[in-house]
Amino acid sequence: MVDLRSQYEKIKDEVNAGIQEVIDTTTFIKGGKVNDFQRNLESYLNVKHVIPVGNGTDALQIALMALGLKPGDEVITPTFTFIATAEVVALLGLTPVLVDVDFDTFNISVESVKKAITPKTKAIVPVHLFGQNADMEAILTLAKEHNLYVIEDACQSISSVYTFSDGSKVQSGCMGDIGCTSFFPSKNLGCFGDGGAIFTNNDELAVKMRAISNHGMVVRYHHDLVGVNSRLDSVQAAVLEVKLKHLDEYNTARNSTADFYDKVFFKIDKLIIPARSTKSTHVFHQYTLKLNGVNRSELQKYLTDKGIPAMIYYPVPLHLQKAYQDPRYQAGDFPVAEKLCECVLSLPMHTELSEEQLEYITKNVLEFIE
Ligand SMILES: *Cc1c(COP(=O)(O)O)cnc(C)c1O
C-alpha cells in the first residue's frame, strides 16, 4: 500500500545528515530539532501554535483533556473512522456519541450531528477521512450556535486546504479550536516511528496542552494539571523537518495517482470513484473505491494473488466494535457507515507509484470486473 523505501532513497542524504546531527548533539528529547520543526510547521500551516507530541492518539487525548470536560459530557464523533477518535473519548470517561457519515465523501454528516446534539454535548470531533476536509463551515456554524468545541482529527488530512464561502482558505486542523495530526510512517507526513502534533490558534489552550503533554508542568517540577508524558523525539523531528519540505510535491504525486485511477474507473458502473469536495483540496491519504455489485473479498484475493495489495478501511463501524458495545446503538442505526464498511476498497496510494505500476493495478482491477 505504501513504498517508504523508495521515498527514503530520494531524500536519504538529507535525512541521514539530520539524524546524525541529533546523535552528535545528543539532545534526543526536546531541543533544537523539535523546535525547528515546530516553527517550520507553524509557518507552513499558518497557525499560531504547533505542539509536537508522541502520536496522533495522544494528540486527541491531550486536546480533550485541555477542555476541562466532566464524566458524562458528550462528544460527537463519526462511527466510520479509525478507532482512536472514539477511544480517547471513552478513556477519559466522556460519552462518545456516534453519528453517521455522508456516502459520497465518507465524512461526518452535518445533518446527523444536528440531530445528536443534546444539553450534555460539549464537543464535536470531525475526522477529515482519507485526506479531504469535512464540511467545516457548516460544522463550525453549528458549534457556535450550541457553544461547542470543535477538535479536528486531521491525522489523514495534513495540508489539505478548505475554502470558506468568504473565500478564505485554511489548512486542515487549523479551523476548529484544536486540530490533531499523526506522523505515523504511512501518514502523508510520516516519520520513522511514532509522532504527532496538536494545532491551535488559542493561546490559552496552547499553554494548557503543552503543559499536559509534559506531566502537567508549566514551571519545572511544579505540576498544575494532571498530565501525561507525550513527546516527539528529536530523531523523528529531524526526519519530519526534511519531509515537510517535500510535502507539497508528495501531495502532487498522490493527486496524479488519484487522477490516473479516476480516469480509468469513472466510466465503470461497478466502481464508484471517490467524490471530490468543491470546498476542500484532497491529499489522498487513501484512494478508496466503493464497489457496486462486485464481490469484494474475491476482488481483493484476485489482486493479492497478482501482488497488488488492496485494503478495507474500515471493515467494522465503531458502534459494532466489541469493545464499544452500547445499549444505545444497534446494527442498522447508521446505515450509511454500515453500507460503506461492506463496499469500500482502498487501492495502493503513495508518492512513488509509477505509471507502469498504475497500469498494472488498473488493468487487473478491470480484468476482474469485466
Ligand atoms: C492514524 C490515525 C489516528 C491515530 O494516530 P497514531 O499516531 O497512530 O496514534 C487517529 N485518527 C485517525 C483518523 C487516524 O488515521
mmCIF file of C-alpha atoms and ligand atoms in Angstrom:
data_model
loop_
_atom_site.group_PDB
_atom_site.id
_atom_site.type_symbol
_atom_site.label_atom_id
_atom_site.label_comp_id
_atom_site.label_asym_id
_atom_site.label_seq_id
_atom_site.Cartn_x
_atom_site.Cartn_y
_atom_site.Cartn_z
ATOM 1 C CA MET A 1 0.000 0.000 0.000
ATOM 2 C CA VAL A 2 2.933 2.319 0.668
ATOM 3 C CA ASP A 3 6.541 2.389 -0.512
ATOM 4 C CA LEU A 4 8.550 4.111 2.188
ATOM 5 C CA ARG A 5 11.856 2.737 0.960
ATOM 6 C CA SER A 6 11.775 4.384 -2.491
ATOM 7 C CA GLN A 7 10.666 7.637 -0.918
ATOM 8 C CA TYR A 8 13.543 7.476 1.567
ATOM 9 C CA GLU A 9 16.128 6.739 -1.158
ATOM 10 C CA LYS A 10 15.398 10.131 -2.747
ATOM 11 C CA ILE A 11 15.976 12.137 0.450
ATOM 12 C CA LYS A 12 18.457 9.793 2.095
ATOM 13 C CA ASP A 13 21.409 12.198 2.334
ATOM 14 C CA GLU A 14 19.339 14.983 3.860
ATOM 15 C CA VAL A 15 17.574 12.689 6.322
ATOM 16 C CA ASN A 16 20.757 10.903 7.359
ATOM 17 C CA ALA A 17 22.519 14.218 7.940
ATOM 18 C CA GLY A 18 19.647 15.417 10.136
ATOM 19 C CA ILE A 19 19.665 12.229 12.203
ATOM 20 C CA GLN A 20 23.461 12.331 12.506
ATOM 21 C CA GLU A 21 23.214 15.884 13.795
ATOM 22 C CA VAL A 22 20.849 14.743 16.558
ATOM 23 C CA ILE A 23 23.257 11.969 17.521
ATOM 24 C CA ASP A 24 26.204 14.368 17.530
ATOM 25 C CA THR A 25 24.440 16.833 19.804
ATOM 26 C CA THR A 26 22.824 14.075 21.942
ATOM 27 C CA THR A 27 19.723 16.195 22.528
ATOM 28 C CA PHE A 28 17.313 13.332 21.989
ATOM 29 C CA ILE A 29 14.313 14.815 23.783
ATOM 30 C CA LYS A 30 13.215 18.411 23.155
ATOM 31 C CA GLY A 31 15.968 20.720 21.893
ATOM 32 C CA GLY A 32 16.795 22.325 18.578
ATOM 33 C CA LYS A 33 15.387 19.905 16.023
ATOM 34 C CA VAL A 34 11.991 19.687 17.671
ATOM 35 C CA ASN A 35 11.761 23.472 17.994
ATOM 36 C CA ASP A 36 12.860 23.987 14.376
ATOM 37 C CA PHE A 37 10.316 21.528 13.060
ATOM 38 C CA GLN A 38 7.606 23.060 15.242
ATOM 39 C CA ARG A 39 8.291 26.529 13.859
ATOM 40 C CA ASN A 40 8.511 25.330 10.276
ATOM 41 C CA LEU A 41 5.195 23.540 10.612
ATOM 42 C CA GLU A 42 3.573 26.591 12.245
ATOM 43 C CA SER A 43 4.588 28.703 9.300
ATOM 44 C CA TYR A 44 3.599 26.050 6.726
ATOM 45 C CA LEU A 45 0.142 25.724 8.287
ATOM 46 C CA ASN A 46 -0.174 29.400 9.137
ATOM 47 C CA VAL A 47 -1.244 28.506 12.673
ATOM 48 C CA LYS A 48 -0.136 30.151 15.918
ATOM 49 C CA HIS A 49 0.806 27.048 17.871
ATOM 50 C CA VAL A 50 2.027 23.597 16.962
ATOM 51 C CA ILE A 51 2.584 21.298 19.932
ATOM 52 C CA PRO A 52 4.583 18.206 18.977
ATOM 53 C CA VAL A 53 3.521 15.063 20.864
ATOM 54 C CA GLY A 54 4.151 11.323 20.879
ATOM 55 C CA ASN A 55 1.486 10.215 18.390
ATOM 56 C CA GLY A 56 -1.899 11.130 16.916
ATOM 57 C CA THR A 57 -3.905 9.296 19.557
ATOM 58 C CA ASP A 58 -2.134 11.226 22.319
ATOM 59 C CA ALA A 59 -2.801 14.446 20.408
ATOM 60 C CA LEU A 60 -6.538 13.720 20.518
ATOM 61 C CA GLN A 61 -6.400 12.741 24.179
ATOM 62 C CA ILE A 62 -4.454 15.836 25.243
ATOM 63 C CA ALA A 63 -6.838 18.053 23.250
ATOM 64 C CA LEU A 64 -9.829 16.591 25.072
ATOM 65 C CA MET A 65 -8.064 16.794 28.452
ATOM 66 C CA ALA A 66 -7.487 20.509 27.921
ATOM 67 C CA LEU A 67 -11.206 21.275 27.593
ATOM 68 C CA GLY A 68 -11.969 20.566 31.245
ATOM 69 C CA LEU A 69 -14.874 18.235 30.495
ATOM 70 C CA LYS A 70 -16.641 16.156 33.145
ATOM 71 C CA PRO A 71 -17.571 12.459 33.089
ATOM 72 C CA GLY A 72 -20.817 12.062 31.194
ATOM 73 C CA ASP A 73 -20.202 15.027 28.920
ATOM 74 C CA GLU A 74 -20.937 14.068 25.353
ATOM 75 C CA VAL A 75 -18.528 14.211 22.431
ATOM 76 C CA ILE A 76 -19.885 13.701 18.923
ATOM 77 C CA THR A 77 -17.753 11.676 16.524
ATOM 78 C CA PRO A 78 -18.405 9.683 13.325
ATOM 79 C CA THR A 79 -18.909 5.928 13.537
ATOM 80 C CA PHE A 80 -16.931 5.399 10.310
ATOM 81 C CA THR A 81 -13.325 6.165 11.290
ATOM 82 C CA PHE A 82 -10.208 4.733 12.863
ATOM 83 C CA ILE A 83 -10.870 3.674 16.453
ATOM 84 C CA ALA A 84 -8.518 6.225 18.089
ATOM 85 C CA THR A 85 -11.059 9.009 17.704
ATOM 86 C CA ALA A 86 -13.626 7.392 19.998
ATOM 87 C CA GLU A 87 -11.087 5.509 22.109
ATOM 88 C CA VAL A 88 -9.734 8.621 23.808
ATOM 89 C CA VAL A 89 -13.271 9.885 24.479
ATOM 90 C CA ALA A 90 -14.081 6.624 26.235
ATOM 91 C CA LEU A 91 -10.741 6.505 28.098
ATOM 92 C CA LEU A 92 -11.399 9.913 29.634
ATOM 93 C CA GLY A 93 -14.800 8.811 30.936
ATOM 94 C CA LEU A 94 -16.622 11.024 28.459
ATOM 95 C CA THR A 95 -19.523 9.706 26.439
ATOM 96 C CA PRO A 96 -18.873 9.150 22.734
ATOM 97 C CA VAL A 97 -21.982 9.996 20.731
ATOM 98 C CA LEU A 98 -21.671 8.371 17.339
ATOM 99 C CA VAL A 99 -23.154 9.773 14.159
ATOM 100 C CA ASP A 100 -23.418 8.637 10.559
ATOM 101 C CA VAL A 101 -21.358 9.872 7.609
ATOM 102 C CA ASP A 102 -22.042 11.050 4.054
ATOM 103 C CA PHE A 103 -21.936 8.289 1.461
ATOM 104 C CA ASP A 104 -20.166 10.452 -1.123
ATOM 105 C CA THR A 105 -17.332 11.946 0.963
ATOM 106 C CA PHE A 106 -17.032 9.373 3.802
ATOM 107 C CA ASN A 107 -17.029 12.364 6.168
ATOM 108 C CA ILE A 108 -19.228 13.196 9.166
ATOM 109 C CA SER A 109 -22.803 14.060 8.197
ATOM 110 C CA VAL A 110 -23.768 17.531 9.386
ATOM 111 C CA GLU A 111 -27.452 16.551 9.453
ATOM 112 C CA SER A 112 -26.616 13.648 11.775
ATOM 113 C CA VAL A 113 -24.570 15.912 14.032
ATOM 114 C CA LYS A 114 -27.533 18.307 14.294
ATOM 115 C CA LYS A 115 -29.808 15.511 15.463
ATOM 116 C CA ALA A 116 -27.272 14.230 18.002
ATOM 117 C CA ILE A 117 -26.783 17.479 19.929
ATOM 118 C CA THR A 118 -28.187 17.414 23.476
ATOM 119 C CA PRO A 119 -27.714 19.710 26.509
ATOM 120 C CA LYS A 120 -24.805 17.427 27.522
ATOM 121 C CA THR A 121 -22.923 17.838 24.239
ATOM 122 C CA LYS A 122 -19.613 19.632 24.745
ATOM 123 C CA ALA A 123 -17.579 18.934 21.628
ATOM 124 C CA ILE A 124 -17.637 17.703 18.044
ATOM 125 C CA VAL A 125 -14.697 15.731 16.666
ATOM 126 C CA PRO A 126 -14.958 15.666 12.869
ATOM 127 C CA VAL A 127 -12.493 13.367 11.121
ATOM 128 C CA HIS A 128 -11.169 14.511 7.747
ATOM 129 C CA LEU A 129 -11.166 10.993 6.405
ATOM 130 C CA PHE A 130 -8.862 9.741 3.640
ATOM 131 C CA GLY A 131 -7.387 13.224 3.112
ATOM 132 C CA GLN A 132 -10.314 15.513 2.452
ATOM 133 C CA ASN A 133 -11.766 18.043 4.896
ATOM 134 C CA ALA A 134 -15.257 17.562 6.275
ATOM 135 C CA ASP A 135 -17.850 20.297 5.724
ATOM 136 C CA MET A 136 -16.192 22.570 8.287
ATOM 137 C CA GLU A 137 -18.130 25.739 7.591
ATOM 138 C CA ALA A 138 -21.397 24.014 8.496
ATOM 139 C CA ILE A 139 -19.837 22.251 11.480
ATOM 140 C CA LEU A 140 -18.312 25.453 12.870
ATOM 141 C CA THR A 141 -21.613 27.313 12.458
ATOM 142 C CA LEU A 142 -23.440 24.564 14.307
ATOM 143 C CA ALA A 143 -20.796 24.502 17.035
ATOM 144 C CA LYS A 144 -21.060 28.246 17.516
ATOM 145 C CA GLU A 145 -24.865 28.083 17.797
ATOM 146 C CA HIS A 146 -24.617 25.447 20.518
ATOM 147 C CA ASN A 147 -21.430 26.687 22.184
ATOM 148 C CA LEU A 148 -19.448 23.520 21.424
ATOM 149 C CA TYR A 149 -15.740 22.928 20.993
ATOM 150 C CA VAL A 150 -14.527 21.564 17.670
ATOM 151 C CA ILE A 151 -11.489 19.272 17.686
ATOM 152 C CA GLU A 152 -10.442 18.249 14.197
ATOM 153 C CA ASP A 153 -8.974 14.800 13.667
ATOM 154 C CA ALA A 154 -6.572 15.748 10.879
ATOM 155 C CA CYS A 155 -4.484 12.580 11.167
ATOM 156 C CA GLN A 156 -5.148 11.728 7.494
ATOM 157 C CA SER A 157 -5.520 15.221 6.082
ATOM 158 C CA ILE A 158 -2.495 17.364 6.910
ATOM 159 C CA SER A 159 -2.019 20.048 4.208
ATOM 160 C CA SER A 160 -5.489 19.654 2.735
ATOM 161 C CA VAL A 161 -6.918 23.160 2.321
ATOM 162 C CA TYR A 162 -10.527 24.182 2.978
ATOM 163 C CA THR A 163 -12.115 27.207 1.322
ATOM 164 C CA PHE A 164 -14.805 29.077 3.269
ATOM 165 C CA SER A 165 -17.646 30.878 1.478
ATOM 166 C CA ASP A 166 -15.929 34.252 2.080
ATOM 167 C CA GLY A 167 -13.015 32.913 0.035
ATOM 168 C CA SER A 168 -10.624 32.444 2.948
ATOM 169 C CA LYS A 169 -8.505 29.312 2.773
ATOM 170 C CA VAL A 170 -7.479 27.469 5.924
ATOM 171 C CA GLN A 171 -5.302 24.403 6.441
ATOM 172 C CA SER A 172 -6.790 21.164 7.733
ATOM 173 C CA GLY A 173 -6.661 21.023 11.524
ATOM 174 C CA CYS A 174 -6.473 24.812 11.872
ATOM 175 C CA MET A 175 -10.180 25.659 11.576
ATOM 176 C CA GLY A 176 -11.639 24.437 14.853
ATOM 177 C CA ASP A 177 -10.473 25.141 18.406
ATOM 178 C CA ILE A 178 -7.868 22.389 18.172
ATOM 179 C CA GLY A 179 -6.519 20.149 15.403
ATOM 180 C CA CYS A 180 -4.698 16.849 15.827
ATOM 181 C CA THR A 181 -2.420 15.007 13.454
ATOM 182 C CA SER A 182 -0.301 11.871 13.332
ATOM 183 C CA PHE A 183 3.162 11.332 11.877
ATOM 184 C CA PHE A 184 2.805 7.531 11.794
ATOM 185 C CA PRO A 185 5.123 6.325 8.989
ATOM 186 C CA SER A 186 2.337 5.705 6.449
ATOM 187 C CA LYS A 187 0.591 9.044 7.022
ATOM 188 C CA ASN A 188 1.021 11.805 4.424
ATOM 189 C CA LEU A 189 3.740 13.417 6.560
ATOM 190 C CA GLY A 190 5.221 10.368 8.257
ATOM 191 C CA CYS A 191 8.306 9.930 10.427
ATOM 192 C CA PHE A 192 10.347 6.794 11.156
ATOM 193 C CA GLY A 193 8.414 5.769 14.231
ATOM 194 C CA ASP A 194 5.571 7.303 16.219
ATOM 195 C CA GLY A 195 4.869 11.014 16.262
ATOM 196 C CA GLY A 196 2.024 13.502 16.310
ATOM 197 C CA ALA A 197 1.125 17.136 16.807
ATOM 198 C CA ILE A 198 -1.610 19.433 18.040
ATOM 199 C CA PHE A 199 -2.524 22.708 16.300
ATOM 200 C CA THR A 200 -4.330 25.688 17.787
ATOM 201 C CA ASN A 201 -4.711 29.447 17.400
ATOM 202 C CA ASN A 202 -5.880 29.730 21.022
ATOM 203 C CA ASP A 203 -3.031 30.917 23.306
ATOM 204 C CA GLU A 204 -4.648 29.706 26.490
ATOM 205 C CA LEU A 205 -5.343 26.206 25.176
ATOM 206 C CA ALA A 206 -1.800 26.064 23.766
ATOM 207 C CA VAL A 207 -0.230 26.713 27.182
ATOM 208 C CA LYS A 208 -2.508 24.143 28.758
ATOM 209 C CA MET A 209 -1.886 21.437 26.154
ATOM 210 C CA ARG A 210 1.870 21.998 26.204
ATOM 211 C CA ALA A 211 1.761 21.522 29.973
ATOM 212 C CA ILE A 212 -0.495 18.444 29.807
ATOM 213 C CA SER A 213 1.832 16.783 27.290
ATOM 214 C CA ASN A 214 4.686 17.307 29.756
ATOM 215 C CA HIS A 215 3.316 15.965 33.074
ATOM 216 C CA GLY A 216 1.090 18.991 33.647
ATOM 217 C CA MET A 217 4.145 21.109 34.244
ATOM 218 C CA VAL A 218 4.498 24.802 33.409
ATOM 219 C CA VAL A 219 7.340 25.587 35.814
ATOM 220 C CA ARG A 220 9.744 22.674 36.238
ATOM 221 C CA TYR A 221 8.644 20.224 38.968
ATOM 222 C CA HIS A 222 5.531 22.269 39.675
ATOM 223 C CA HIS A 223 2.513 20.325 38.445
ATOM 224 C CA ASP A 224 -0.580 22.484 37.983
ATOM 225 C CA LEU A 225 -2.520 19.915 35.991
ATOM 226 C CA VAL A 226 -2.719 16.145 35.738
ATOM 227 C CA GLY A 227 -0.777 15.432 32.576
ATOM 228 C CA VAL A 228 0.798 12.701 30.523
ATOM 229 C CA ASN A 229 4.239 12.106 29.038
ATOM 230 C CA SER A 230 3.892 12.519 25.290
ATOM 231 C CA ARG A 231 6.743 13.998 23.280
ATOM 232 C CA LEU A 232 8.028 13.983 19.746
ATOM 233 C CA ASP A 233 11.673 12.935 19.894
ATOM 234 C CA SER A 234 14.473 14.750 18.080
ATOM 235 C CA VAL A 235 15.266 11.924 15.662
ATOM 236 C CA GLN A 236 11.670 11.977 14.407
ATOM 237 C CA ALA A 237 11.729 15.775 14.231
ATOM 238 C CA ALA A 238 14.892 15.589 12.081
ATOM 239 C CA VAL A 239 13.106 13.262 9.623
ATOM 240 C CA LEU A 240 9.966 15.393 9.607
ATOM 241 C CA GLU A 241 11.871 18.603 9.022
ATOM 242 C CA VAL A 242 13.186 17.163 5.759
ATOM 243 C CA LYS A 243 9.897 15.591 4.689
ATOM 244 C CA LEU A 244 7.907 18.766 5.378
ATOM 245 C CA LYS A 245 9.912 20.456 2.607
ATOM 246 C CA HIS A 246 8.687 17.781 0.204
ATOM 247 C CA LEU A 247 5.078 17.635 1.391
ATOM 248 C CA ASP A 248 3.651 19.696 -1.462
ATOM 249 C CA GLU A 249 5.389 17.598 -4.085
ATOM 250 C CA TYR A 250 4.188 14.434 -2.262
ATOM 251 C CA ASN A 251 0.625 15.769 -2.478
ATOM 252 C CA THR A 252 1.044 16.406 -6.197
ATOM 253 C CA ALA A 253 2.228 12.831 -6.694
ATOM 254 C CA ARG A 254 -0.737 11.463 -4.715
ATOM 255 C CA ASN A 255 -3.151 13.583 -6.750
ATOM 256 C CA SER A 256 -1.642 12.384 -10.042
ATOM 257 C CA THR A 257 -2.133 8.807 -8.893
ATOM 258 C CA ALA A 258 -5.745 9.550 -7.952
ATOM 259 C CA ASP A 259 -6.309 11.220 -11.337
ATOM 260 C CA PHE A 260 -4.926 8.148 -13.088
ATOM 261 C CA TYR A 261 -7.261 5.826 -11.167
ATOM 262 C CA ASP A 262 -10.232 8.170 -11.714
ATOM 263 C CA LYS A 263 -9.681 8.314 -15.461
ATOM 264 C CA VAL A 264 -9.747 4.534 -15.767
ATOM 265 C CA PHE A 265 -12.558 3.839 -13.314
ATOM 266 C CA PHE A 266 -15.053 6.686 -13.709
ATOM 267 C CA LYS A 267 -16.952 5.040 -16.560
ATOM 268 C CA ILE A 268 -17.258 1.672 -14.831
ATOM 269 C CA ASP A 269 -20.706 1.335 -13.238
ATOM 270 C CA LYS A 270 -19.491 -1.237 -10.747
ATOM 271 C CA LEU A 271 -16.880 1.135 -9.330
ATOM 272 C CA ILE A 272 -17.683 4.437 -7.647
ATOM 273 C CA ILE A 273 -14.650 6.719 -7.600
ATOM 274 C CA PRO A 274 -14.024 8.947 -4.555
ATOM 275 C CA ALA A 275 -16.067 12.170 -4.664
ATOM 276 C CA ARG A 276 -14.066 15.397 -4.616
ATOM 277 C CA SER A 277 -15.406 18.187 -2.479
ATOM 278 C CA THR A 278 -15.749 21.608 -4.092
ATOM 279 C CA LYS A 279 -14.712 23.217 -0.782
ATOM 280 C CA SER A 280 -11.616 21.198 0.032
ATOM 281 C CA THR A 281 -8.492 20.042 -1.717
ATOM 282 C CA HIS A 282 -7.788 16.333 -1.416
ATOM 283 C CA VAL A 283 -4.438 14.965 -0.268
ATOM 284 C CA PHE A 284 -5.430 11.340 -0.878
ATOM 285 C CA HIS A 285 -4.220 9.635 2.227
ATOM 286 C CA GLN A 286 -6.228 6.787 0.733
ATOM 287 C CA TYR A 287 -7.789 6.198 -2.671
ATOM 288 C CA THR A 288 -10.981 4.422 -1.739
ATOM 289 C CA LEU A 289 -13.421 2.922 -4.220
ATOM 290 C CA LYS A 290 -16.991 1.941 -3.452
ATOM 291 C CA LEU A 291 -17.852 -1.340 -5.105
ATOM 292 C CA ASN A 292 -21.287 -1.684 -6.637
ATOM 293 C CA GLY A 293 -22.285 -5.313 -7.133
ATOM 294 C CA VAL A 294 -18.732 -6.669 -7.032
ATOM 295 C CA ASN A 295 -17.642 -9.490 -4.737
ATOM 296 C CA ARG A 296 -15.139 -7.571 -2.639
ATOM 297 C CA SER A 297 -13.312 -10.439 -0.995
ATOM 298 C CA GLU A 298 -12.869 -12.173 -4.359
ATOM 299 C CA LEU A 299 -11.564 -8.984 -5.954
ATOM 300 C CA GLN A 300 -9.216 -8.444 -3.035
ATOM 301 C CA LYS A 301 -7.941 -12.015 -3.303
ATOM 302 C CA TYR A 302 -7.573 -11.711 -7.101
ATOM 303 C CA LEU A 303 -5.452 -8.579 -6.656
ATOM 304 C CA THR A 304 -3.389 -10.035 -3.809
ATOM 305 C CA ASP A 305 -2.575 -13.050 -5.973
ATOM 306 C CA LYS A 306 -1.219 -10.641 -8.598
ATOM 307 C CA GLY A 307 0.950 -8.921 -5.992
ATOM 308 C CA ILE A 308 -1.375 -5.929 -5.615
ATOM 309 C CA PRO A 309 -2.333 -5.038 -2.048
ATOM 310 C CA ALA A 310 -5.884 -3.746 -1.508
ATOM 311 C CA MET A 311 -7.203 -2.912 1.939
ATOM 312 C CA ILE A 312 -10.535 -2.378 3.636
ATOM 313 C CA TYR A 313 -10.619 0.855 5.613
ATOM 314 C CA TYR A 314 -12.729 0.211 7.648
ATOM 315 C CA PRO A 315 -14.477 -3.167 7.852
ATOM 316 C CA VAL A 316 -16.480 -2.515 11.043
ATOM 317 C CA PRO A 317 -18.054 0.783 12.175
ATOM 318 C CA LEU A 318 -17.338 1.868 15.759
ATOM 319 C CA HIS A 319 -20.841 1.099 17.052
ATOM 320 C CA LEU A 320 -20.439 -2.554 16.060
ATOM 321 C CA GLN A 321 -16.982 -3.000 17.621
ATOM 322 C CA LYS A 322 -16.945 -5.405 20.542
ATOM 323 C CA ALA A 323 -15.277 -3.001 22.991
ATOM 324 C CA TYR A 324 -17.774 -0.260 22.136
ATOM 325 C CA GLN A 325 -20.993 -2.230 22.508
ATOM 326 C CA ASP A 326 -23.553 0.120 23.966
ATOM 327 C CA PRO A 327 -27.271 -0.385 24.524
ATOM 328 C CA ARG A 328 -27.830 2.964 22.784
ATOM 329 C CA TYR A 329 -26.671 1.519 19.457
ATOM 330 C CA GLN A 330 -27.626 -1.460 17.310
ATOM 331 C CA ALA A 331 -26.877 -2.756 13.847
ATOM 332 C CA GLY A 332 -28.939 -0.707 11.411
ATOM 333 C CA ASP A 333 -28.627 2.562 13.341
ATOM 334 C CA PHE A 334 -26.056 4.054 10.971
ATOM 335 C CA PRO A 335 -26.998 2.683 7.565
ATOM 336 C CA VAL A 336 -24.515 4.740 5.527
ATOM 337 C CA ALA A 337 -21.484 3.770 7.608
ATOM 338 C CA GLU A 338 -22.610 0.144 7.653
ATOM 339 C CA LYS A 339 -23.041 0.141 3.876
ATOM 340 C CA LEU A 340 -19.591 1.727 3.417
ATOM 341 C CA CYS A 341 -17.979 -0.910 5.606
ATOM 342 C CA GLU A 342 -19.362 -3.511 3.209
ATOM 343 C CA CYS A 343 -18.354 -1.875 -0.076
ATOM 344 C CA VAL A 344 -15.136 0.136 0.357
ATOM 345 C CA LEU A 345 -11.814 -0.981 -1.062
ATOM 346 C CA SER A 346 -8.629 1.105 -0.971
ATOM 347 C CA LEU A 347 -6.002 0.690 -3.683
ATOM 348 C CA PRO A 348 -2.263 1.317 -3.335
ATOM 349 C CA MET A 349 -1.695 5.048 -2.765
ATOM 350 C CA HIS A 350 1.668 6.647 -2.099
ATOM 351 C CA THR A 351 4.160 9.076 -3.552
ATOM 352 C CA GLU A 352 6.239 6.612 -5.554
ATOM 353 C CA LEU A 353 3.767 4.804 -7.838
ATOM 354 C CA SER A 354 4.997 4.677 -11.432
ATOM 355 C CA GLU A 355 2.727 4.819 -14.452
ATOM 356 C CA GLU A 356 3.717 1.232 -15.184
ATOM 357 C CA GLN A 357 2.578 0.111 -11.737
ATOM 358 C CA LEU A 358 -0.665 2.057 -12.075
ATOM 359 C CA GLU A 359 -1.348 0.458 -15.447
ATOM 360 C CA TYR A 360 -0.751 -2.968 -13.944
ATOM 361 C CA ILE A 361 -3.059 -2.265 -10.982
ATOM 362 C CA THR A 362 -5.913 -0.803 -13.051
ATOM 363 C CA LYS A 363 -5.633 -3.477 -15.745
ATOM 364 C CA ASN A 364 -6.029 -6.185 -13.120
ATOM 365 C CA VAL A 365 -8.985 -4.476 -11.440
ATOM 366 C CA LEU A 366 -10.717 -4.187 -14.820
ATOM 367 C CA GLU A 367 -9.916 -7.797 -15.715
ATOM 368 C CA PHE A 368 -11.718 -8.974 -12.605
ATOM 369 C CA ILE A 369 -14.699 -6.630 -13.065
ATOM 370 C CA GLU A 370 -15.313 -7.278 -16.751
HETATM 371 C C1 LIG B 1 -3.671 7.367 12.339
HETATM 372 C C2 LIG B 1 -4.921 7.935 12.901
HETATM 373 C C3 LIG B 1 -5.031 8.235 14.267
HETATM 374 C C4 LIG B 1 -4.001 7.866 15.291
HETATM 375 O O1 LIG B 1 -2.709 8.239 15.043
HETATM 376 P P1 LIG B 1 -1.499 7.448 15.783
HETATM 377 O O2 LIG B 1 -0.327 8.327 15.517
HETATM 378 O O3 LIG B 1 -1.402 6.118 15.118
HETATM 379 O O4 LIG B 1 -1.816 7.361 17.216
HETATM 380 C C5 LIG B 1 -6.197 8.834 14.699
HETATM 381 N N1 LIG B 1 -7.204 9.117 13.861
HETATM 382 C C6 LIG B 1 -7.137 8.820 12.545
HETATM 383 C C7 LIG B 1 -8.291 9.165 11.657
HETATM 384 C C8 LIG B 1 -6.002 8.200 12.028
HETATM 385 O O5 LIG B 1 -5.957 7.894 10.729
#
